[in-house]
Amino acid sequence: MRQVILDTETTGIDPKDGHRLVEIGAIEMVNRRFTGRTYHQYINPERHIDAEVVAVHGIDDARVASEPVFAKIADEFWAFIEGAELVIHNAPFDVGFIDHELGMLNQQRKAPALGPVRDHCAVLDTLTMARAMHPGQRNSLDALCKRYDIDNGHRVLHGALLDSEILAEVYLAMTGGQTALTLDAASAAEQEQADTSSEGLSIQRMTLTPGQLRVVRPTDEEQVAHKAKCEAHQLNWFEGMASDA
C-alpha cells in the first residue's frame, strides 16, 4: 500500500478568511517502509502572513517572497499525492486548505481540474485515531511523541517536512512499528506481489528451525523498573485527565 505522510503550514487558521498555504511537506511509504521519496515546497501565499502564525512556524513574508505561487507547483504536488492514502494529523485542517487552493486554481485555468482530495486519495486522520486509542488524554503531536518515546527535541518551530517525519514515526508506533527504513522501487513491487494474498491481505512468512527462538525472561531488577514505569505512566494519565478537565 502506498501512503503519503503529509503536513502543511499556512498564513492563518481558516481558508474561508482568505488564508493560504505557505509550506507543504510529505514523505512516501510503501508497505509501511520509507521509499526515500519526499516532497517539500515553500509557497508564496500572495498575501500577508499573520504574526501569530509566524510565531508558530517561523515563516514570514520575506521568507516566501521569492517562492513560487501555488499554481506553479500544483501539478507536481498533485502527482506526488494522487492515489495514495494520506496520513495527516488533524486532516480536516490540511485537506481543507489544499482543496481551497485547488478550487481557486481550477477557476483560473483550462487544464483538467485537480481535486478534491478525498475523491482521489484515502485520508487517515491520526488525531482521530489517537483520540480513539487514548480517550481523555492529550493527543497533540508533541504529546504522542512523549507517549511513544519518540525524540522530537529538534522540533523548536513547526515545519511541514519535519512534522511529516515526526508524524511518520508516531504513526508507525501507533500501528505496530516498522521492519525496514528504506525500500527501492523494484523490491517494493516484488514484496507487494509475493506477500499479498488473493484477498489483498499482507502476509509475512518465516521459516524457523527447532531451538532458533530463545525465551528471555526479565531479571528481578527489570521487573522492578517495569513496575515503576507503569506506576509513573498511570500517574501521568491521571494528571493529564485533571489538566484536560
PDB file of C-alpha atoms in Angstrom:
ATOM      1  CA  MET A   1       0.000   0.000   0.000  1.00  0.00           C
ATOM      2  CA  ARG A   2       1.276   3.459  -0.902  1.00  0.00           C
ATOM      3  CA  GLN A   3       0.940   6.085   1.822  1.00  0.00           C
ATOM      4  CA  VAL A   4       1.998   9.728   1.969  1.00  0.00           C
ATOM      5  CA  ILE A   5       2.517  11.300   5.383  1.00  0.00           C
ATOM      6  CA  LEU A   6       1.708  14.971   4.913  1.00  0.00           C
ATOM      7  CA  ASP A   7       1.731  18.286   6.759  1.00  0.00           C
ATOM      8  CA  THR A   8       1.195  21.924   5.773  1.00  0.00           C
ATOM      9  CA  GLU A   9       1.876  25.370   7.193  1.00  0.00           C
ATOM     10  CA  THR A  10      -0.419  28.311   6.458  1.00  0.00           C
ATOM     11  CA  THR A  11      -0.870  32.074   6.790  1.00  0.00           C
ATOM     12  CA  GLY A  12      -3.689  31.650   9.318  1.00  0.00           C
ATOM     13  CA  ILE A  13      -6.408  29.390  10.627  1.00  0.00           C
ATOM     14  CA  ASP A  14      -9.242  29.378   8.091  1.00  0.00           C
ATOM     15  CA  PRO A  15      -9.124  29.420   4.257  1.00  0.00           C
ATOM     16  CA  LYS A  16     -12.612  30.963   4.304  1.00  0.00           C
ATOM     17  CA  ASP A  17     -10.932  34.112   5.647  1.00  0.00           C
ATOM     18  CA  GLY A  18      -8.569  34.176   2.670  1.00  0.00           C
ATOM     19  CA  HIS A  19      -5.688  32.329   4.301  1.00  0.00           C
ATOM     20  CA  ARG A  20      -3.325  30.318   2.120  1.00  0.00           C
ATOM     21  CA  LEU A  21      -0.672  27.614   2.178  1.00  0.00           C
ATOM     22  CA  VAL A  22       2.956  28.646   2.754  1.00  0.00           C
ATOM     23  CA  GLU A  23       4.634  25.219   3.032  1.00  0.00           C
ATOM     24  CA  ILE A  24       3.935  21.586   2.160  1.00  0.00           C
ATOM     25  CA  GLY A  25       5.967  18.616   3.347  1.00  0.00           C
ATOM     26  CA  ALA A  26       5.313  14.958   2.549  1.00  0.00           C
ATOM     27  CA  ILE A  27       7.033  11.581   2.863  1.00  0.00           C
ATOM     28  CA  GLU A  28       6.225   8.449   0.864  1.00  0.00           C
ATOM     29  CA  MET A  29       5.899   4.961   2.328  1.00  0.00           C
ATOM     30  CA  VAL A  30       5.126   1.716   0.515  1.00  0.00           C
ATOM     31  CA  ASN A  31       4.030  -1.256   2.614  1.00  0.00           C
ATOM     32  CA  ARG A  32       4.995   0.711   5.758  1.00  0.00           C
ATOM     33  CA  ARG A  33       8.557   1.289   4.548  1.00  0.00           C
ATOM     34  CA  PHE A  34      10.081   4.625   3.625  1.00  0.00           C
ATOM     35  CA  THR A  35      10.942   4.764  -0.065  1.00  0.00           C
ATOM     36  CA  GLY A  36      13.226   7.790   0.198  1.00  0.00           C
ATOM     37  CA  ARG A  37      10.850   9.930  -1.887  1.00  0.00           C
ATOM     38  CA  THR A  38       9.791  13.205  -0.300  1.00  0.00           C
ATOM     39  CA  TYR A  39       8.038  16.369  -1.389  1.00  0.00           C
ATOM     40  CA  HIS A  40       8.867  19.736   0.149  1.00  0.00           C
ATOM     41  CA  GLN A  41       7.953  23.183  -1.084  1.00  0.00           C
ATOM     42  CA  TYR A  42       7.641  26.705   0.317  1.00  0.00           C
ATOM     43  CA  ILE A  43       4.881  28.724  -1.345  1.00  0.00           C
ATOM     44  CA  ASN A  44       4.319  32.427  -1.881  1.00  0.00           C
ATOM     45  CA  PRO A  45       0.785  32.882  -0.486  1.00  0.00           C
ATOM     46  CA  GLU A  46       0.258  36.199  -2.277  1.00  0.00           C
ATOM     47  CA  ARG A  47      -0.891  37.767   0.999  1.00  0.00           C
ATOM     48  CA  HIS A  48       0.380  38.779   4.440  1.00  0.00           C
ATOM     49  CA  ILE A  49       1.232  36.073   6.989  1.00  0.00           C
ATOM     50  CA  ASP A  50      -0.284  36.733  10.417  1.00  0.00           C
ATOM     51  CA  ALA A  51       2.246  37.440  13.165  1.00  0.00           C
ATOM     52  CA  GLU A  52       0.612  34.903  15.483  1.00  0.00           C
ATOM     53  CA  VAL A  53       1.235  32.174  12.919  1.00  0.00           C
ATOM     54  CA  VAL A  54       4.802  33.293  12.213  1.00  0.00           C
ATOM     55  CA  ALA A  55       5.476  32.710  15.919  1.00  0.00           C
ATOM     56  CA  VAL A  56       4.425  29.078  15.414  1.00  0.00           C
ATOM     57  CA  HIS A  57       6.218  28.105  12.193  1.00  0.00           C
ATOM     58  CA  GLY A  58       8.748  30.931  11.716  1.00  0.00           C
ATOM     59  CA  ILE A  59       7.809  31.571   8.079  1.00  0.00           C
ATOM     60  CA  ASP A  60       7.360  35.300   7.464  1.00  0.00           C
ATOM     61  CA  ASP A  61       6.569  37.351   4.358  1.00  0.00           C
ATOM     62  CA  ALA A  62      10.241  37.820   3.476  1.00  0.00           C
ATOM     63  CA  ARG A  63      10.950  34.073   3.650  1.00  0.00           C
ATOM     64  CA  VAL A  64       8.439  33.193   0.928  1.00  0.00           C
ATOM     65  CA  ALA A  65       8.509  36.373  -1.171  1.00  0.00           C
ATOM     66  CA  SER A  66      10.630  34.727  -3.886  1.00  0.00           C
ATOM     67  CA  GLU A  67       8.988  31.278  -3.697  1.00  0.00           C
ATOM     68  CA  PRO A  68       6.601  30.061  -6.422  1.00  0.00           C
ATOM     69  CA  VAL A  69       2.865  30.580  -6.058  1.00  0.00           C
ATOM     70  CA  PHE A  70       0.656  27.507  -5.639  1.00  0.00           C
ATOM     71  CA  ALA A  71      -0.381  27.483  -9.305  1.00  0.00           C
ATOM     72  CA  LYS A  72       3.256  26.867 -10.290  1.00  0.00           C
ATOM     73  CA  ILE A  73       3.723  23.835  -8.068  1.00  0.00           C
ATOM     74  CA  ALA A  74       0.215  22.346  -8.093  1.00  0.00           C
ATOM     75  CA  ASP A  75       0.745  19.701 -10.787  1.00  0.00           C
ATOM     76  CA  GLU A  76       3.970  18.363  -9.279  1.00  0.00           C
ATOM     77  CA  PHE A  77       2.410  18.235  -5.816  1.00  0.00           C
ATOM     78  CA  TRP A  78      -0.748  16.544  -7.112  1.00  0.00           C
ATOM     79  CA  ALA A  79       1.307  13.915  -8.943  1.00  0.00           C
ATOM     80  CA  PHE A  80       3.055  13.095  -5.669  1.00  0.00           C
ATOM     81  CA  ILE A  81      -0.110  12.522  -3.625  1.00  0.00           C
ATOM     82  CA  GLU A  82      -2.712  11.300  -6.137  1.00  0.00           C
ATOM     83  CA  GLY A  83      -3.927   7.783  -5.451  1.00  0.00           C
ATOM     84  CA  ALA A  84      -2.132   7.441  -2.125  1.00  0.00           C
ATOM     85  CA  GLU A  85      -3.548   7.129   1.357  1.00  0.00           C
ATOM     86  CA  LEU A  86      -2.728  10.423   3.055  1.00  0.00           C
ATOM     87  CA  VAL A  87      -1.725  10.195   6.716  1.00  0.00           C
ATOM     88  CA  ILE A  88      -2.334  13.581   8.358  1.00  0.00           C
ATOM     89  CA  HIS A  89      -2.646  14.796  11.951  1.00  0.00           C
ATOM     90  CA  ASN A  90      -5.887  16.801  12.124  1.00  0.00           C
ATOM     91  CA  ALA A  91      -6.634  16.029   8.489  1.00  0.00           C
ATOM     92  CA  PRO A  92      -9.653  18.352   8.026  1.00  0.00           C
ATOM     93  CA  PHE A  93      -7.372  21.361   8.520  1.00  0.00           C
ATOM     94  CA  ASP A  94      -4.754  20.392   5.912  1.00  0.00           C
ATOM     95  CA  VAL A  95      -7.202  18.884   3.432  1.00  0.00           C
ATOM     96  CA  GLY A  96      -9.396  21.973   3.731  1.00  0.00           C
ATOM     97  CA  PHE A  97      -6.511  24.242   2.764  1.00  0.00           C
ATOM     98  CA  ILE A  98      -5.370  22.001  -0.096  1.00  0.00           C
ATOM     99  CA  ASP A  99      -8.892  21.800  -1.523  1.00  0.00           C
ATOM    100  CA  HIS A 100      -9.230  25.585  -1.204  1.00  0.00           C
ATOM    101  CA  GLU A 101      -6.032  26.105  -3.201  1.00  0.00           C
ATOM    102  CA  LEU A 102      -7.081  23.559  -5.828  1.00  0.00           C
ATOM    103  CA  GLY A 103     -10.520  25.151  -6.146  1.00  0.00           C
ATOM    104  CA  MET A 104      -9.030  28.590  -6.833  1.00  0.00           C
ATOM    105  CA  LEU A 105      -6.569  27.071  -9.300  1.00  0.00           C
ATOM    106  CA  ASN A 106      -9.301  25.236 -11.204  1.00  0.00           C
ATOM    107  CA  GLN A 107     -11.182  28.518 -11.679  1.00  0.00           C
ATOM    108  CA  GLN A 108      -8.093  30.182 -13.149  1.00  0.00           C
ATOM    109  CA  ARG A 109      -7.003  27.679 -15.788  1.00  0.00           C
ATOM    110  CA  LYS A 110      -8.436  25.489 -18.529  1.00  0.00           C
ATOM    111  CA  ALA A 111      -6.409  22.395 -17.680  1.00  0.00           C
ATOM    112  CA  PRO A 112      -8.219  19.359 -16.237  1.00  0.00           C
ATOM    113  CA  ALA A 113      -9.385  20.055 -12.704  1.00  0.00           C
ATOM    114  CA  LEU A 114      -7.341  18.794  -9.749  1.00  0.00           C
ATOM    115  CA  GLY A 115      -9.046  17.508  -6.614  1.00  0.00           C
ATOM    116  CA  PRO A 116     -10.882  17.478  -4.416  1.00  0.00           C
ATOM    117  CA  VAL A 117      -8.501  15.454  -2.299  1.00  0.00           C
ATOM    118  CA  ARG A 118     -10.948  12.880  -0.930  1.00  0.00           C
ATOM    119  CA  ASP A 119     -12.134  11.996  -4.448  1.00  0.00           C
ATOM    120  CA  HIS A 120      -8.636  10.830  -5.376  1.00  0.00           C
ATOM    121  CA  CYS A 121      -6.944   9.867  -2.085  1.00  0.00           C
ATOM    122  CA  ALA A 122      -7.904   7.970   1.027  1.00  0.00           C
ATOM    123  CA  VAL A 123      -7.351  10.101   4.121  1.00  0.00           C
ATOM    124  CA  LEU A 124      -6.318   8.736   7.526  1.00  0.00           C
ATOM    125  CA  ASP A 125      -6.544  11.255  10.385  1.00  0.00           C
ATOM    126  CA  THR A 126      -4.069  10.287  13.116  1.00  0.00           C
ATOM    127  CA  LEU A 127      -5.686  12.758  15.533  1.00  0.00           C
ATOM    128  CA  THR A 128      -8.985  10.878  15.266  1.00  0.00           C
ATOM    129  CA  MET A 129      -7.094   7.592  15.634  1.00  0.00           C
ATOM    130  CA  ALA A 130      -5.216   8.842  18.704  1.00  0.00           C
ATOM    131  CA  ARG A 131      -8.390  10.067  20.378  1.00  0.00           C
ATOM    132  CA  ALA A 132      -9.951   6.634  19.914  1.00  0.00           C
ATOM    133  CA  MET A 133      -6.846   4.871  21.236  1.00  0.00           C
ATOM    134  CA  HIS A 134      -6.197   7.285  24.122  1.00  0.00           C
ATOM    135  CA  PRO A 135      -9.535   8.810  25.144  1.00  0.00           C
ATOM    136  CA  GLY A 136      -9.401  11.671  27.609  1.00  0.00           C
ATOM    137  CA  GLN A 137      -5.675  12.265  27.064  1.00  0.00           C
ATOM    138  CA  ARG A 138      -3.715  14.907  25.213  1.00  0.00           C
ATOM    139  CA  ASN A 139      -3.207  13.832  21.601  1.00  0.00           C
ATOM    140  CA  SER A 140      -1.178  16.613  20.033  1.00  0.00           C
ATOM    141  CA  LEU A 141       1.837  15.523  18.000  1.00  0.00           C
ATOM    142  CA  ASP A 142       4.148  16.519  20.872  1.00  0.00           C
ATOM    143  CA  ALA A 143       2.046  14.539  23.368  1.00  0.00           C
ATOM    144  CA  LEU A 144       2.120  11.463  21.132  1.00  0.00           C
ATOM    145  CA  CYS A 145       5.894  11.741  20.764  1.00  0.00           C
ATOM    146  CA  LYS A 146       6.194  11.679  24.544  1.00  0.00           C
ATOM    147  CA  ARG A 147       3.752   8.781  24.858  1.00  0.00           C
ATOM    148  CA  TYR A 148       5.595   6.655  22.276  1.00  0.00           C
ATOM    149  CA  ASP A 149       9.128   7.694  23.314  1.00  0.00           C
ATOM    150  CA  ILE A 150       9.867   9.441  20.017  1.00  0.00           C
ATOM    151  CA  ASP A 151      12.568  12.112  20.137  1.00  0.00           C
ATOM    152  CA  ASN A 152      11.274  15.468  18.907  1.00  0.00           C
ATOM    153  CA  GLY A 153      13.773  17.630  20.753  1.00  0.00           C
ATOM    154  CA  HIS A 154      14.883  19.174  17.450  1.00  0.00           C
ATOM    155  CA  ARG A 155      11.341  20.478  16.857  1.00  0.00           C
ATOM    156  CA  VAL A 156      11.601  24.076  18.091  1.00  0.00           C
ATOM    157  CA  LEU A 157       9.236  25.523  15.480  1.00  0.00           C
ATOM    158  CA  HIS A 158       6.632  23.740  13.388  1.00  0.00           C
ATOM    159  CA  GLY A 159       7.792  22.857   9.880  1.00  0.00           C
ATOM    160  CA  ALA A 160       5.898  20.849   7.284  1.00  0.00           C
ATOM    161  CA  LEU A 161       8.627  18.361   6.345  1.00  0.00           C
ATOM    162  CA  LEU A 162       9.948  17.994   9.904  1.00  0.00           C
ATOM    163  CA  ASP A 163       6.432  17.434  11.240  1.00  0.00           C
ATOM    164  CA  SER A 164       5.802  14.867   8.496  1.00  0.00           C
ATOM    165  CA  GLU A 165       8.927  12.964   9.540  1.00  0.00           C
ATOM    166  CA  ILE A 166       7.853  13.001  13.184  1.00  0.00           C
ATOM    167  CA  LEU A 167       4.291  12.037  12.291  1.00  0.00           C
ATOM    168  CA  ALA A 168       5.573   9.083  10.253  1.00  0.00           C
ATOM    169  CA  GLU A 169       7.389   7.745  13.318  1.00  0.00           C
ATOM    170  CA  VAL A 170       4.328   8.335  15.506  1.00  0.00           C
ATOM    171  CA  TYR A 171       2.007   6.620  13.018  1.00  0.00           C
ATOM    172  CA  LEU A 172       4.253   3.567  12.758  1.00  0.00           C
ATOM    173  CA  ALA A 173       4.491   3.341  16.542  1.00  0.00           C
ATOM    174  CA  MET A 174       0.713   3.653  16.894  1.00  0.00           C
ATOM    175  CA  THR A 175       0.061   0.927  14.347  1.00  0.00           C
ATOM    176  CA  GLY A 176       2.634  -1.692  15.232  1.00  0.00           C
ATOM    177  CA  GLY A 177       6.069  -0.484  14.165  1.00  0.00           C
ATOM    178  CA  GLN A 178       8.189  -0.900  11.074  1.00  0.00           C
ATOM    179  CA  THR A 179      10.651  -3.512   9.836  1.00  0.00           C
ATOM    180  CA  ALA A 180      12.864  -1.523   7.455  1.00  0.00           C
ATOM    181  CA  LEU A 181      13.713   2.104   6.798  1.00  0.00           C
ATOM    182  CA  THR A 182      14.213   2.009   3.038  1.00  0.00           C
ATOM    183  CA  LEU A 183      12.747   0.136   0.111  1.00  0.00           C
ATOM    184  CA  ASP A 184      13.688   0.577  -3.514  1.00  0.00           C
ATOM    185  CA  ALA A 185      11.076   0.509  -6.245  1.00  0.00           C
ATOM    186  CA  ALA A 186      11.992  -2.952  -7.544  1.00  0.00           C
ATOM    187  CA  SER A 187      11.932  -4.647  -4.144  1.00  0.00           C
ATOM    188  CA  ALA A 188       8.702  -2.838  -3.267  1.00  0.00           C
ATOM    189  CA  ALA A 189       6.969  -4.342  -6.291  1.00  0.00           C
ATOM    190  CA  GLU A 190       8.413  -7.788  -5.605  1.00  0.00           C
ATOM    191  CA  GLN A 191       7.432  -7.659  -1.941  1.00  0.00           C
ATOM    192  CA  GLU A 192       3.902  -6.494  -2.736  1.00  0.00           C
ATOM    193  CA  GLN A 193       3.445  -9.300  -5.274  1.00  0.00           C
ATOM    194  CA  ALA A 194       4.974 -12.012  -3.095  1.00  0.00           C
ATOM    195  CA  ASP A 195       3.389 -11.087   0.243  1.00  0.00           C
ATOM    196  CA  THR A 196      -0.182 -10.287  -0.776  1.00  0.00           C
ATOM    197  CA  SER A 197      -2.824 -12.983  -0.754  1.00  0.00           C
ATOM    198  CA  SER A 198      -5.752 -13.223  -3.158  1.00  0.00           C
ATOM    199  CA  GLU A 199      -7.890 -11.398  -0.585  1.00  0.00           C
ATOM    200  CA  GLY A 200      -5.431  -8.492  -0.510  1.00  0.00           C
ATOM    201  CA  LEU A 201      -4.101  -9.335   2.949  1.00  0.00           C
ATOM    202  CA  SER A 202      -0.409  -8.728   3.625  1.00  0.00           C
ATOM    203  CA  ILE A 203       1.321 -11.938   4.741  1.00  0.00           C
ATOM    204  CA  GLN A 204       4.855 -12.275   6.094  1.00  0.00           C
ATOM    205  CA  ARG A 205       6.275 -15.824   6.105  1.00  0.00           C
ATOM    206  CA  MET A 206       9.301 -17.008   8.008  1.00  0.00           C
ATOM    207  CA  THR A 207      10.942 -20.398   8.468  1.00  0.00           C
ATOM    208  CA  LEU A 208      12.221 -21.389  11.910  1.00  0.00           C
ATOM    209  CA  THR A 209      14.403 -24.319  12.891  1.00  0.00           C
ATOM    210  CA  PRO A 210      13.953 -26.050  16.264  1.00  0.00           C
ATOM    211  CA  GLY A 211      15.652 -24.089  19.047  1.00  0.00           C
ATOM    212  CA  GLN A 212      16.010 -20.948  16.926  1.00  0.00           C
ATOM    213  CA  LEU A 213      13.755 -18.915  19.206  1.00  0.00           C
ATOM    214  CA  ARG A 214      15.012 -18.346  22.732  1.00  0.00           C
ATOM    215  CA  VAL A 215      12.784 -17.220  25.604  1.00  0.00           C
ATOM    216  CA  VAL A 216      14.444 -14.487  27.672  1.00  0.00           C
ATOM    217  CA  ARG A 217      12.763 -13.769  30.982  1.00  0.00           C
ATOM    218  CA  PRO A 218      13.177 -10.425  32.819  1.00  0.00           C
ATOM    219  CA  THR A 219      15.526 -10.170  35.781  1.00  0.00           C
ATOM    220  CA  ASP A 220      14.315  -9.055  39.203  1.00  0.00           C
ATOM    221  CA  GLU A 221      15.801  -5.593  38.570  1.00  0.00           C
ATOM    222  CA  GLU A 222      13.997  -5.323  35.211  1.00  0.00           C
ATOM    223  CA  GLN A 223      10.683  -6.283  36.795  1.00  0.00           C
ATOM    224  CA  VAL A 224      11.095  -3.598  39.476  1.00  0.00           C
ATOM    225  CA  ALA A 225      11.951  -0.991  36.811  1.00  0.00           C
ATOM    226  CA  HIS A 226       8.952  -2.041  34.725  1.00  0.00           C
ATOM    227  CA  LYS A 227       6.594  -1.719  37.689  1.00  0.00           C
ATOM    228  CA  ALA A 228       7.972   1.757  38.468  1.00  0.00           C
ATOM    229  CA  LYS A 229       7.475   2.870  34.870  1.00  0.00           C
ATOM    230  CA  CYS A 230       3.876   1.588  34.839  1.00  0.00           C
ATOM    231  CA  GLU A 231       3.122   3.454  38.053  1.00  0.00           C
ATOM    232  CA  ALA A 232       4.653   6.646  36.618  1.00  0.00           C
ATOM    233  CA  HIS A 233       2.605   6.246  33.435  1.00  0.00           C
ATOM    234  CA  GLN A 234      -0.577   5.821  35.487  1.00  0.00           C
ATOM    235  CA  LEU A 235       0.267   8.991  37.457  1.00  0.00           C
ATOM    236  CA  ASN A 236       0.851  10.934  34.231  1.00  0.00           C
ATOM    237  CA  TRP A 237      -2.508   9.693  32.925  1.00  0.00           C
ATOM    238  CA  PHE A 238      -4.361  10.979  35.983  1.00  0.00           C
ATOM    239  CA  GLU A 239      -2.516  14.308  35.811  1.00  0.00           C
ATOM    240  CA  GLY A 240      -3.405  14.607  32.109  1.00  0.00           C
ATOM    241  CA  MET A 241      -7.054  13.910  32.849  1.00  0.00           C
ATOM    242  CA  ALA A 242      -7.047  16.625  35.505  1.00  0.00           C
ATOM    243  CA  SER A 243      -5.370  19.206  33.262  1.00  0.00           C
ATOM    244  CA  ASP A 244      -7.762  18.489  30.361  1.00  0.00           C
ATOM    245  CA  ALA A 245     -10.843  18.813  32.552  1.00  0.00           C
TER     246      ALA A 245
END
